[in-house]
PDB file of C-alpha atoms in Angstrom:
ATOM      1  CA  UNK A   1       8.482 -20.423  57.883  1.00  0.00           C
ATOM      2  CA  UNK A   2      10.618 -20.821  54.492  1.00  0.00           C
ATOM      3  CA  UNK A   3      13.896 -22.210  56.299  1.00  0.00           C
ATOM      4  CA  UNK A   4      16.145 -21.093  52.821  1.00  0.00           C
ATOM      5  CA  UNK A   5      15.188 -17.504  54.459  1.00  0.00           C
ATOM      6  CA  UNK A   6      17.649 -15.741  55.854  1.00  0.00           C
ATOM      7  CA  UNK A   7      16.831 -14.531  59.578  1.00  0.00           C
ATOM      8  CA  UNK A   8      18.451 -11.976  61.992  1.00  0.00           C
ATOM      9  CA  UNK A   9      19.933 -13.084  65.172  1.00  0.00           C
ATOM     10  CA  UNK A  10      17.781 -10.627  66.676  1.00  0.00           C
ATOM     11  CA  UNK A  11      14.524 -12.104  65.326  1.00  0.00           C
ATOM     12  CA  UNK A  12      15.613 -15.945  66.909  1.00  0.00           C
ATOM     13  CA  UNK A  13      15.886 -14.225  70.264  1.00  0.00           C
ATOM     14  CA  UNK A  14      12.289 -12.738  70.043  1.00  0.00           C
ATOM     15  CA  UNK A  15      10.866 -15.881  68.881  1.00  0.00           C
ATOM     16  CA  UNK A  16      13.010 -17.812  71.757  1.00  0.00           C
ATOM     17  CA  UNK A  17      11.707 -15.305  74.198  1.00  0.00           C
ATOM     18  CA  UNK A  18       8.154 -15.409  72.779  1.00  0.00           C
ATOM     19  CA  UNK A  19       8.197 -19.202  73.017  1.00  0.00           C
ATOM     20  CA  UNK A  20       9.238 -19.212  77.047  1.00  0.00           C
ATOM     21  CA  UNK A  21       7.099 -16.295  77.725  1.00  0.00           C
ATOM     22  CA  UNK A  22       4.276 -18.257  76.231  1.00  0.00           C
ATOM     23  CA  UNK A  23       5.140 -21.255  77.920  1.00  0.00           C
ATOM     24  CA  UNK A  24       5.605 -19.890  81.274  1.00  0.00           C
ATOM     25  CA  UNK A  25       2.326 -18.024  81.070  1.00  0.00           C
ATOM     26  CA  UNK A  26       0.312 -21.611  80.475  1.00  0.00           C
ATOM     27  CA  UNK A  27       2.684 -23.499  82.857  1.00  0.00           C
ATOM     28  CA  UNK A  28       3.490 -21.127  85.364  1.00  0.00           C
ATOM     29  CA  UNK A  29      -0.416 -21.001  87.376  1.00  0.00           C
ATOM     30  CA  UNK A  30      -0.365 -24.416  87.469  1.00  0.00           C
ATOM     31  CA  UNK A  31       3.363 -25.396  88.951  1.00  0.00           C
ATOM     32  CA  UNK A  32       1.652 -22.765  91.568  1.00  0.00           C
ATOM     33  CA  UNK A  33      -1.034 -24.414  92.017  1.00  0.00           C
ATOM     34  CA  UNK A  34       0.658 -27.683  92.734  1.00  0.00           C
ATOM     35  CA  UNK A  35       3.342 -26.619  94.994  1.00  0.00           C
ATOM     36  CA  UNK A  36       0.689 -25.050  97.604  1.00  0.00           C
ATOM     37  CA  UNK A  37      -0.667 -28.534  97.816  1.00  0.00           C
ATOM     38  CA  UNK A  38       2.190 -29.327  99.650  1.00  0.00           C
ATOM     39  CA  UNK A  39       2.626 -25.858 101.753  1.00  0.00           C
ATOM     40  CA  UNK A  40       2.066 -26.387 105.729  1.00  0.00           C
ATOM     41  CA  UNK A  41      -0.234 -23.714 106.161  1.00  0.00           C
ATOM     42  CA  UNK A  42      -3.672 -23.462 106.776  1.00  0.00           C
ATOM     43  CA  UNK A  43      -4.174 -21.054 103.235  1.00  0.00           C
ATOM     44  CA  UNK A  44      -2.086 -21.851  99.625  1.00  0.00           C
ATOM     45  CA  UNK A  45      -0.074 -18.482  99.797  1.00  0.00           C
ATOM     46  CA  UNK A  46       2.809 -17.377 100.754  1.00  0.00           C
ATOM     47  CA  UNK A  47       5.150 -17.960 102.949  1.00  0.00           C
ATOM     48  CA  UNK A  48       6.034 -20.961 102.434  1.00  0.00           C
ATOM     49  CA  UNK A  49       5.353 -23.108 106.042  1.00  0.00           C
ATOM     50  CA  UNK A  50       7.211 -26.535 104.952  1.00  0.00           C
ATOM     51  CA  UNK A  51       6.731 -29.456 102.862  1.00  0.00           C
ATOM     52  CA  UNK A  52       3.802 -31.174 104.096  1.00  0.00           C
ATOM     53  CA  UNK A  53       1.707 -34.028 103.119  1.00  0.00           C
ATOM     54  CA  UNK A  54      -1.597 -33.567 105.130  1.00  0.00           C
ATOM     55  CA  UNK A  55      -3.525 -31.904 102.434  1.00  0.00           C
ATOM     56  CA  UNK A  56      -3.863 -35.620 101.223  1.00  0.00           C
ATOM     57  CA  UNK A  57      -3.623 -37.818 104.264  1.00  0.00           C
ATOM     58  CA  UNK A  58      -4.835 -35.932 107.436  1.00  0.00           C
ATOM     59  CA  UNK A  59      -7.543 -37.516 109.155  1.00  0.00           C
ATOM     60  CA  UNK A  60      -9.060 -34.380 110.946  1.00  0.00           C
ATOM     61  CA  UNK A  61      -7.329 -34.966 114.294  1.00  0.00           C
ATOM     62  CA  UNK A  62      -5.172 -32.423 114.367  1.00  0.00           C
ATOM     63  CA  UNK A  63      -7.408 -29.304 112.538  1.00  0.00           C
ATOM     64  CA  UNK A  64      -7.035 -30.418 108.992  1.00  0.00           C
ATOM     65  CA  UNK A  65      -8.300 -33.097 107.122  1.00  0.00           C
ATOM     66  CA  UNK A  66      -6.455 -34.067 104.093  1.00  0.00           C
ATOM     67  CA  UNK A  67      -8.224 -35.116  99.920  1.00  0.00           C
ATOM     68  CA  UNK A  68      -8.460 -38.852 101.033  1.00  0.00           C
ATOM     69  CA  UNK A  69     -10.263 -38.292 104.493  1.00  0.00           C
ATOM     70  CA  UNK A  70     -12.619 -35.562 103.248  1.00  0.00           C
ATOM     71  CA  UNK A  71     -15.986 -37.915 102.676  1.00  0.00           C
ATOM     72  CA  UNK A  72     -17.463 -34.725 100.545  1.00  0.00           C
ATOM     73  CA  UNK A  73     -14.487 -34.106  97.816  1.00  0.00           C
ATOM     74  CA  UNK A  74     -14.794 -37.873  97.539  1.00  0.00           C
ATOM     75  CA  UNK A  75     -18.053 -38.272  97.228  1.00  0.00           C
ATOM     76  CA  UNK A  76     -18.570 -35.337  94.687  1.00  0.00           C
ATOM     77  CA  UNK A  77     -15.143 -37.065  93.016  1.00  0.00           C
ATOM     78  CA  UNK A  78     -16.975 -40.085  92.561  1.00  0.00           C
ATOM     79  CA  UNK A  79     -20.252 -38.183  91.217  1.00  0.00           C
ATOM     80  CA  UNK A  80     -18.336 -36.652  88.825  1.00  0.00           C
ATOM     81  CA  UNK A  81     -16.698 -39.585  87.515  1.00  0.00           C
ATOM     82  CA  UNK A  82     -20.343 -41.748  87.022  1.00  0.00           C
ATOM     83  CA  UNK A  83     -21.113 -38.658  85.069  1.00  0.00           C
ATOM     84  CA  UNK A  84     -18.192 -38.162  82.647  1.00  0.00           C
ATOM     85  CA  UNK A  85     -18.584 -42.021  82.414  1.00  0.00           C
ATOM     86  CA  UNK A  86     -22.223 -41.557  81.223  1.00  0.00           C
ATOM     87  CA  UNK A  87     -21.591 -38.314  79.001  1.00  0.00           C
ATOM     88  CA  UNK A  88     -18.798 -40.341  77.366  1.00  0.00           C
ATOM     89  CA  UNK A  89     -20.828 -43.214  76.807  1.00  0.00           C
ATOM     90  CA  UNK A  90     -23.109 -41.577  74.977  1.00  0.00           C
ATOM     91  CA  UNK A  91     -21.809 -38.529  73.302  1.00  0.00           C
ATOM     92  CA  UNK A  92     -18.996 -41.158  71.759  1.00  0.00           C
ATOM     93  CA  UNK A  93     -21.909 -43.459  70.728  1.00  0.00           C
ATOM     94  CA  UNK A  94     -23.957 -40.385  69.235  1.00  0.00           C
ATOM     95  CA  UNK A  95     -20.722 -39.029  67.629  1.00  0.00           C
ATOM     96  CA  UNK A  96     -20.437 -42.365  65.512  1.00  0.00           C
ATOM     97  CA  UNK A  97     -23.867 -42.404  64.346  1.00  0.00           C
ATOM     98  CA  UNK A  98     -23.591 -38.541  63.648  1.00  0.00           C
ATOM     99  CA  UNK A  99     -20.449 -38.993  61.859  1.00  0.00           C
ATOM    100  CA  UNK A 100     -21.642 -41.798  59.133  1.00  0.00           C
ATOM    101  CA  UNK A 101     -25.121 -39.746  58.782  1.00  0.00           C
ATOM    102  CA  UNK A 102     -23.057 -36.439  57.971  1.00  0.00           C
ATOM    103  CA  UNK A 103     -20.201 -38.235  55.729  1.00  0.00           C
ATOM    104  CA  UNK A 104     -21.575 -41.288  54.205  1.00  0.00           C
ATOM    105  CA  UNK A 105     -25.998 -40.305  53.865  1.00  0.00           C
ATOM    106  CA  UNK A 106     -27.158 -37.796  51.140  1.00  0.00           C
ATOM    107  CA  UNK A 107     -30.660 -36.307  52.231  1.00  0.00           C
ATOM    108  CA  UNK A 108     -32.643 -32.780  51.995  1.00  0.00           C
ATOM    109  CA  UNK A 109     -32.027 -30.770  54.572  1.00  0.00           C
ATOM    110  CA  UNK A 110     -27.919 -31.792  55.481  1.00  0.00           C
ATOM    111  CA  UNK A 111     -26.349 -28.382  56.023  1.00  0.00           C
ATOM    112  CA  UNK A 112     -29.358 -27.022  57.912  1.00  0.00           C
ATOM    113  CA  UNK A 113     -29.262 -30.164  60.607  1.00  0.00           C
ATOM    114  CA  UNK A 114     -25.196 -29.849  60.305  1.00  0.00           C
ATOM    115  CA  UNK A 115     -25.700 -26.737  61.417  1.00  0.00           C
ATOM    116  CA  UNK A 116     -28.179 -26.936  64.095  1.00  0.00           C
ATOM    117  CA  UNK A 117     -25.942 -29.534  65.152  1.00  0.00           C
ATOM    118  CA  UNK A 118     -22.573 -27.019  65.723  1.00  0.00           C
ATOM    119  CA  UNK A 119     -25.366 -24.291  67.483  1.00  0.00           C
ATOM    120  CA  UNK A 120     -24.683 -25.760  71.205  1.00  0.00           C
ATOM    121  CA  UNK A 121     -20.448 -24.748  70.555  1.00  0.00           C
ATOM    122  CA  UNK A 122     -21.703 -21.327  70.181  1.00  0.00           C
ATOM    123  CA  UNK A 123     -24.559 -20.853  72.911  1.00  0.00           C
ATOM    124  CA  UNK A 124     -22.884 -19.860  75.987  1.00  0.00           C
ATOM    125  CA  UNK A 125     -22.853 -22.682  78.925  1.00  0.00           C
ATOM    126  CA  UNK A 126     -25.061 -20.757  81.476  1.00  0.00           C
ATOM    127  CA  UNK A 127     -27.587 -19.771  78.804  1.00  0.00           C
ATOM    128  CA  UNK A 128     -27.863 -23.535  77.655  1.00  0.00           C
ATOM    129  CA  UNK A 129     -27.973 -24.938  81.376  1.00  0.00           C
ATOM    130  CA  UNK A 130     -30.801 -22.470  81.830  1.00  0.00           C
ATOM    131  CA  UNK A 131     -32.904 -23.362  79.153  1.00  0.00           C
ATOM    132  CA  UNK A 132     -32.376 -26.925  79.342  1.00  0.00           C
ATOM    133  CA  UNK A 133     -33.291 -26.516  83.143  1.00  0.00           C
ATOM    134  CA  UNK A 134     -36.481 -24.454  82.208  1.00  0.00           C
ATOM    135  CA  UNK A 135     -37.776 -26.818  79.426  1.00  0.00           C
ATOM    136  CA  UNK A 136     -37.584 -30.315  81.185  1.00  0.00           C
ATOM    137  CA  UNK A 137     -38.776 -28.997  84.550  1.00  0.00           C
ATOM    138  CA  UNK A 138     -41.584 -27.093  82.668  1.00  0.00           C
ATOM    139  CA  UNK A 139     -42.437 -30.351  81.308  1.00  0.00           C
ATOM    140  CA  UNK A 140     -41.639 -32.618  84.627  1.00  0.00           C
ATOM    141  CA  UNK A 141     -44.568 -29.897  86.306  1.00  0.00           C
ATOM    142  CA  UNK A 142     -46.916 -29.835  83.432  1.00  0.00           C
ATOM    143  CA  UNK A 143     -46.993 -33.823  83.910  1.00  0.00           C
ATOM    144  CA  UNK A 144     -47.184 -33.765  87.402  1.00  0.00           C
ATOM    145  CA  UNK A 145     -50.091 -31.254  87.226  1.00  0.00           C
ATOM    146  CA  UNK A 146     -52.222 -32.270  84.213  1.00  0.00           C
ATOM    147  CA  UNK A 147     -51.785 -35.867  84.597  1.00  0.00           C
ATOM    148  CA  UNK A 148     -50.262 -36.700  88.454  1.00  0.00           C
ATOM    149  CA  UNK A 149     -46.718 -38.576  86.382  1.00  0.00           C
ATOM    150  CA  UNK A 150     -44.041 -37.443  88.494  1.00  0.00           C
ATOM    151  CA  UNK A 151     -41.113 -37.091  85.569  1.00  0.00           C
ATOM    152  CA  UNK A 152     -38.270 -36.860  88.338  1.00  0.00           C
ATOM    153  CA  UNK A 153     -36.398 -37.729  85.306  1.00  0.00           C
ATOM    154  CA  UNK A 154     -36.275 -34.662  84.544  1.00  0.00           C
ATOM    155  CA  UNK A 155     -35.794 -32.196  87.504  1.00  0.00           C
ATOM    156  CA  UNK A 156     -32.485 -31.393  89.058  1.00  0.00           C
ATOM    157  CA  UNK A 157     -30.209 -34.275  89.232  1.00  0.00           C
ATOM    158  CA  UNK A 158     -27.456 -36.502  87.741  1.00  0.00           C
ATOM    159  CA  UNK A 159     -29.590 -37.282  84.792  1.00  0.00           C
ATOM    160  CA  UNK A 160     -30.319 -33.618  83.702  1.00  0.00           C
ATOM    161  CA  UNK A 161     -26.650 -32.789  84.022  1.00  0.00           C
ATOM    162  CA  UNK A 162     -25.655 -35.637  81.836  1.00  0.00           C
ATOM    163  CA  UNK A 163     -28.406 -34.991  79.524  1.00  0.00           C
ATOM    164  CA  UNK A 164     -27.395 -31.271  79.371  1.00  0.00           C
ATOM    165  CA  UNK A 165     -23.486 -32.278  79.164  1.00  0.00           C
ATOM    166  CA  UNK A 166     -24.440 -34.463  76.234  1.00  0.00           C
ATOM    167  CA  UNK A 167     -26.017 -31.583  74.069  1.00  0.00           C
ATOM    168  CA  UNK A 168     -22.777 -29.686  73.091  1.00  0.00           C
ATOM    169  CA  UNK A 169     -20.105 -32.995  74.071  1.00  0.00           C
ATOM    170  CA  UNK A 170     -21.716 -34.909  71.384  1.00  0.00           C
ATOM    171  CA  UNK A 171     -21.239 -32.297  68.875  1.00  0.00           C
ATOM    172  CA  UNK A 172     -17.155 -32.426  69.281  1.00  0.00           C
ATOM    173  CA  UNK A 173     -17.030 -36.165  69.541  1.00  0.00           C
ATOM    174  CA  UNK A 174     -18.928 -36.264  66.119  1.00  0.00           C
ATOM    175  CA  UNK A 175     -16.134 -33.515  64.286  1.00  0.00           C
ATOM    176  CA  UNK A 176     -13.826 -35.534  66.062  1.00  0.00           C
ATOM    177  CA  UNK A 177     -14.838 -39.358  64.288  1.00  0.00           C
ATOM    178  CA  UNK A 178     -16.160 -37.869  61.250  1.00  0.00           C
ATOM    179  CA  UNK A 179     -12.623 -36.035  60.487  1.00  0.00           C
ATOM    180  CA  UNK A 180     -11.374 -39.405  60.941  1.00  0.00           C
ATOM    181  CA  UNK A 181     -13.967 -40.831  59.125  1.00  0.00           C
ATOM    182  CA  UNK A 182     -13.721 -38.510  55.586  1.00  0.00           C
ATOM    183  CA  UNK A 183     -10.292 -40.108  55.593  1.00  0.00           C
ATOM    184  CA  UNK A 184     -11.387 -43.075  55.147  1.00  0.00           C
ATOM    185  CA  UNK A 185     -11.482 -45.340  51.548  1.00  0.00           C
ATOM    186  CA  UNK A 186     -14.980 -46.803  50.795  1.00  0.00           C
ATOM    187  CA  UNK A 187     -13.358 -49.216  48.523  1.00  0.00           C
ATOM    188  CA  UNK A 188     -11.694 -50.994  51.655  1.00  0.00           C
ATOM    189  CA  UNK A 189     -15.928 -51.600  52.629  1.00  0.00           C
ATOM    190  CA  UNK A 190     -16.861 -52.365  49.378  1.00  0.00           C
ATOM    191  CA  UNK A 191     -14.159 -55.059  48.816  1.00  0.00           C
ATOM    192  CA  UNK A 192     -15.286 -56.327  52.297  1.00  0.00           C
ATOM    193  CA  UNK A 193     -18.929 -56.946  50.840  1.00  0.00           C
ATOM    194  CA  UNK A 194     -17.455 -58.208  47.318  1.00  0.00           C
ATOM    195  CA  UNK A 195     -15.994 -60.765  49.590  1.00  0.00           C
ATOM    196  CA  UNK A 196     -19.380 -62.022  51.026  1.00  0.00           C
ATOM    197  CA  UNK A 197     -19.654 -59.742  54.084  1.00  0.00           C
ATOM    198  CA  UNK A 198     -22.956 -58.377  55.149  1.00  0.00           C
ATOM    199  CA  UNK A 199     -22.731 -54.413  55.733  1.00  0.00           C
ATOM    200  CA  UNK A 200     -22.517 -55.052  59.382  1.00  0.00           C
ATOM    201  CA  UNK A 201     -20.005 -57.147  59.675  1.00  0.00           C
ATOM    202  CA  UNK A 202     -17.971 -54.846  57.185  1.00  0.00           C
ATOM    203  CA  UNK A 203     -18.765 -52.293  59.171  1.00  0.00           C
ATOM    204  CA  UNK A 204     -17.366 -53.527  62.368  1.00  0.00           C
ATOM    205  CA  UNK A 205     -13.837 -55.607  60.681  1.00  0.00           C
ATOM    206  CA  UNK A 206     -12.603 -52.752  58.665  1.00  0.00           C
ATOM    207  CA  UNK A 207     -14.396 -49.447  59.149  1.00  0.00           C
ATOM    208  CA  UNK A 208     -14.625 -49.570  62.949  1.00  0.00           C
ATOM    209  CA  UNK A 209     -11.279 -50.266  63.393  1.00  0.00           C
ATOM    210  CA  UNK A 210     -10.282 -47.469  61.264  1.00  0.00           C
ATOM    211  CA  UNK A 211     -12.051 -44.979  63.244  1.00  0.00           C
ATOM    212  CA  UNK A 212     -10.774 -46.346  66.449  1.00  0.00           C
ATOM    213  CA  UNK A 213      -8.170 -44.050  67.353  1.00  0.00           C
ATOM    214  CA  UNK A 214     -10.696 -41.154  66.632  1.00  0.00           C
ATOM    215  CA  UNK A 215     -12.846 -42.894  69.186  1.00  0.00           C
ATOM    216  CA  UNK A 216     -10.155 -42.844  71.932  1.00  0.00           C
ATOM    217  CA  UNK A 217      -9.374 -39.381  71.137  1.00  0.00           C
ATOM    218  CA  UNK A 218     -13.236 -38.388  71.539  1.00  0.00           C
ATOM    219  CA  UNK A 219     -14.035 -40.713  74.668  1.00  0.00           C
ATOM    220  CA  UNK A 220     -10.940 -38.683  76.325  1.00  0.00           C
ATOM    221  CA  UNK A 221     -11.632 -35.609  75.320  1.00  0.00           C
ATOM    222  CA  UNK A 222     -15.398 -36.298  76.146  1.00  0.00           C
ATOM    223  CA  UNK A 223     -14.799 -37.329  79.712  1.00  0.00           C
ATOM    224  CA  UNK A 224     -12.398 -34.330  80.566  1.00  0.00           C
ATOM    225  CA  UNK A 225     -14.775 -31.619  79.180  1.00  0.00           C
ATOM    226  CA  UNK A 226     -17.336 -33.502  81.392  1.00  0.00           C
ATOM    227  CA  UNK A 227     -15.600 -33.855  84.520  1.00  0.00           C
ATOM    228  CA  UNK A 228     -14.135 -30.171  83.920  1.00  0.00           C
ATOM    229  CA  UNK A 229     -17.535 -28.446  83.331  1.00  0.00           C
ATOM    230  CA  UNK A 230     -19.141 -26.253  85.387  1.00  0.00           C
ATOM    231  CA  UNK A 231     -21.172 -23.453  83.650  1.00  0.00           C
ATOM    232  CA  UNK A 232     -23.944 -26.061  82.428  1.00  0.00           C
ATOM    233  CA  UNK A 233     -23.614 -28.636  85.292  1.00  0.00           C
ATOM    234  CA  UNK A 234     -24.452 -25.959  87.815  1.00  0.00           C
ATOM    235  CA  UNK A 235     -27.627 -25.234  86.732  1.00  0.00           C
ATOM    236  CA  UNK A 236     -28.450 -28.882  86.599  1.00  0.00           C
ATOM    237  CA  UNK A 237     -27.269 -30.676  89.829  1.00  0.00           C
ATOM    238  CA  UNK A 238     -29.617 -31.352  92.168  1.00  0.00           C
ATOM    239  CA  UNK A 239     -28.034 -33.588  95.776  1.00  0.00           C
ATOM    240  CA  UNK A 240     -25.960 -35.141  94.155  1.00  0.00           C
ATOM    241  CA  UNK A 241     -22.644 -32.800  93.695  1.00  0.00           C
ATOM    242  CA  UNK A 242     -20.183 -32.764  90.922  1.00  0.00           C
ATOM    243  CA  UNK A 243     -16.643 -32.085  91.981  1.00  0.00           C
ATOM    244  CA  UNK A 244     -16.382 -28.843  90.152  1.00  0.00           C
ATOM    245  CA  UNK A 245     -19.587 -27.442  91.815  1.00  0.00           C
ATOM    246  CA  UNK A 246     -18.096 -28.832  95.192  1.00  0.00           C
ATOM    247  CA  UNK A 247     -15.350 -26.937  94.945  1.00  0.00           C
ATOM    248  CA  UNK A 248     -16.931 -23.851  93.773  1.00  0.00           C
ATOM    249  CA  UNK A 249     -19.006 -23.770  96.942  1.00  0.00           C
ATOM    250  CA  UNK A 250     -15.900 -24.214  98.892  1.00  0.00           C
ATOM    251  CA  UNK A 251     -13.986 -21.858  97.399  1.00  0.00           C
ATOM    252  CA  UNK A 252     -16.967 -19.157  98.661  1.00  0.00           C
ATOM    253  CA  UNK A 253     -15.797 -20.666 102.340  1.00  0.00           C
ATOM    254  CA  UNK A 254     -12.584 -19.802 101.763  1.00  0.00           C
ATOM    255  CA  UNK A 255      -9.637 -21.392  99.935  1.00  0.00           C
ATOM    256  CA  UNK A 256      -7.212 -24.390 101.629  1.00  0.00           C
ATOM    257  CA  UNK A 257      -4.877 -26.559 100.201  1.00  0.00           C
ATOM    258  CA  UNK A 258      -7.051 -29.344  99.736  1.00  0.00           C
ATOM    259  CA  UNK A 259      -8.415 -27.301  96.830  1.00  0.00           C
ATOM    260  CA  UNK A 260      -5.014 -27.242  95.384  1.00  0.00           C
ATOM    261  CA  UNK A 261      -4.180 -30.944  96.445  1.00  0.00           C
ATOM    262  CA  UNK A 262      -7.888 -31.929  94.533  1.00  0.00           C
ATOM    263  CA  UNK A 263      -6.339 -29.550  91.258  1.00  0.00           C
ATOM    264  CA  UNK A 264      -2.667 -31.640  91.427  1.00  0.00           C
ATOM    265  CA  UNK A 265      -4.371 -34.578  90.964  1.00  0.00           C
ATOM    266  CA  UNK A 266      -6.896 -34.040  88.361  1.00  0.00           C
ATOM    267  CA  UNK A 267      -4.022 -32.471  86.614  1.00  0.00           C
ATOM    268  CA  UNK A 268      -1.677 -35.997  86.673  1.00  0.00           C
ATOM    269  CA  UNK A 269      -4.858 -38.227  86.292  1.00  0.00           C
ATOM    270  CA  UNK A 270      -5.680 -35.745  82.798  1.00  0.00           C
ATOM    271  CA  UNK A 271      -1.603 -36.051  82.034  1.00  0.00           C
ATOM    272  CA  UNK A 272      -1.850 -39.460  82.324  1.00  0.00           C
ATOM    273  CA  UNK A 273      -5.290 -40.206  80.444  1.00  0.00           C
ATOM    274  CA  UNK A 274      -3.621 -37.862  77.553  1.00  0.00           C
ATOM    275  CA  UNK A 275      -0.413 -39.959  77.363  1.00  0.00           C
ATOM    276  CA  UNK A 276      -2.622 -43.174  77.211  1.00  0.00           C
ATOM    277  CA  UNK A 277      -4.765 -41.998  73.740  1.00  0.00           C
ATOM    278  CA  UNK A 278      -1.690 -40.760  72.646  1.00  0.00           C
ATOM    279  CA  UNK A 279       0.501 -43.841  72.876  1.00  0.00           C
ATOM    280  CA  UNK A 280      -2.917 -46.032  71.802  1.00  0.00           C
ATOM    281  CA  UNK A 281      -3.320 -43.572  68.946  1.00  0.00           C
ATOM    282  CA  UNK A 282       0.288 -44.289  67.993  1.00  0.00           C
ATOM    283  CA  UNK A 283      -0.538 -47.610  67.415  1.00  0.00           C
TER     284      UNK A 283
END
């Protein structure tokens, strides 16, 4: 908007009501959500029973057993966490290499690889779970058959779902550092190697730290879209449940609070992890 413009009165109160329409339509499921965490009933709907904090701390003695006494939401909460650590690990680690190959390396063939690159964004999550599923346990039984290697590796399991996470969370991570990255002055390296420093070490005293807020950004927003998935991670888990396959299969039982008291706090521990990168990205 061109502020020297004049405006109507009446176009300020659409915007103002477009704003908190908006607003309340993003906000509004999840202050629902959270408040039936904290409803003493035995289902997250109305009427409201009472405030109520055994959706997090009841120990099963009394019908209900709260977040931090149910061994399965913890145990799939832990699961998912070793995976989003994993999938963060490496799509960050990929994303770096990625992002100096795409920015800094001139070879044939760039745009078509760039491209091939961007093509797991566009595939749709069950369709790439599937396939990934099909081709490594294809292989896994082709071993196992021809040969008598059993590629466990590669069946169902923690591995496949962090291997199939990977595929399309290393693509963001790499936009991600290589915007960051484009920014960035060659000169500042080159002085660095006029000054007797080896590539390497330029690389890690002045580029790296250049591209570290781009890293915090992409290890965050790698390890929510990993603990958050659930289109490719279902096809892929084996014993071992995630948290957001967990609570799909509880949510065929039937829906409790706990569900909602599990959503309250994966929304303050994402809150919190935002404001983190954003006050280290301040920096």
């Amino acid at each position: 908007m061109i502020r020297s413009v004049p405006r109507s009165r009446l176009f300020d109160w659409l915007y103002l009501a477009y704003l908190v329409a908006f607003f309340v339509y993003l906000a509004l499921p999840l202050l629902v959500t959270a408040v039936f965490a904290f409803n003493d009933a035995p289902f997250p709907s109305l009427p409201w029973k009472g405030f109520t904090l055994d959706w997090y701390f009841a120990d099963g003695s009394e019908g209900r057993t709260g977040l931090f006494h149910d061994d399965g939401l913890l145990t799939a909460l832990w699961v998912s966490a070793k995976i989003a650590f994993w999938v963060t690990l490496v799509s960050v680690a990929l994303g770096c290499v990625n992002a100096v190959l795409f920015e800094r390396v001139q070879f044939r063939g760039k745009e078509f690889l760039y491209l091939l690159m961007l093509l797991p964004l566009v595939i749709p999550g069950v369709i790439l779970g599937v396939s990934i599923l099909v081709f490594y346990s294809g292989m896994a039984n082709d071993m196992s058959a021809a040969w008598g290697i059993e590629l466990d590796l590669f069946r169902p399991g923690m591995t496949l779902v962090v291997m199939g996470q990977v595929t399309f969370i290393a693509t963001l991570s790499t936009l991600v550092i290589a915007a960051r990255l484009r920014k960035f002055d060659p000169q500042l390296e080159e002085a660095a190697l006029n000054l007797g420093a080896t590539p390497l070490v330029a690389w890690f005293t002045v580029t790296l730290p250049w591209l570290l807020p781009s890293i915090f950004g992409a290890a965050a927003m790698a390890f929510l879209m990993s603990f958050e998935n659930f289109n490719t991670t279902v096809m892929l888990t084996g014993s071992d449940t995630p948290l957001t396959v967990a609570l799909f299969n509880r949510l065929r039982e039937g829906s409790t609070p706990v569900l909602n008291a599990v959503a309250l706090l994966l929304m303050v521990g994402s809150a919190l992890l935002a404001l983190l990168v954003m006050g280290r990205s301040s920096r």
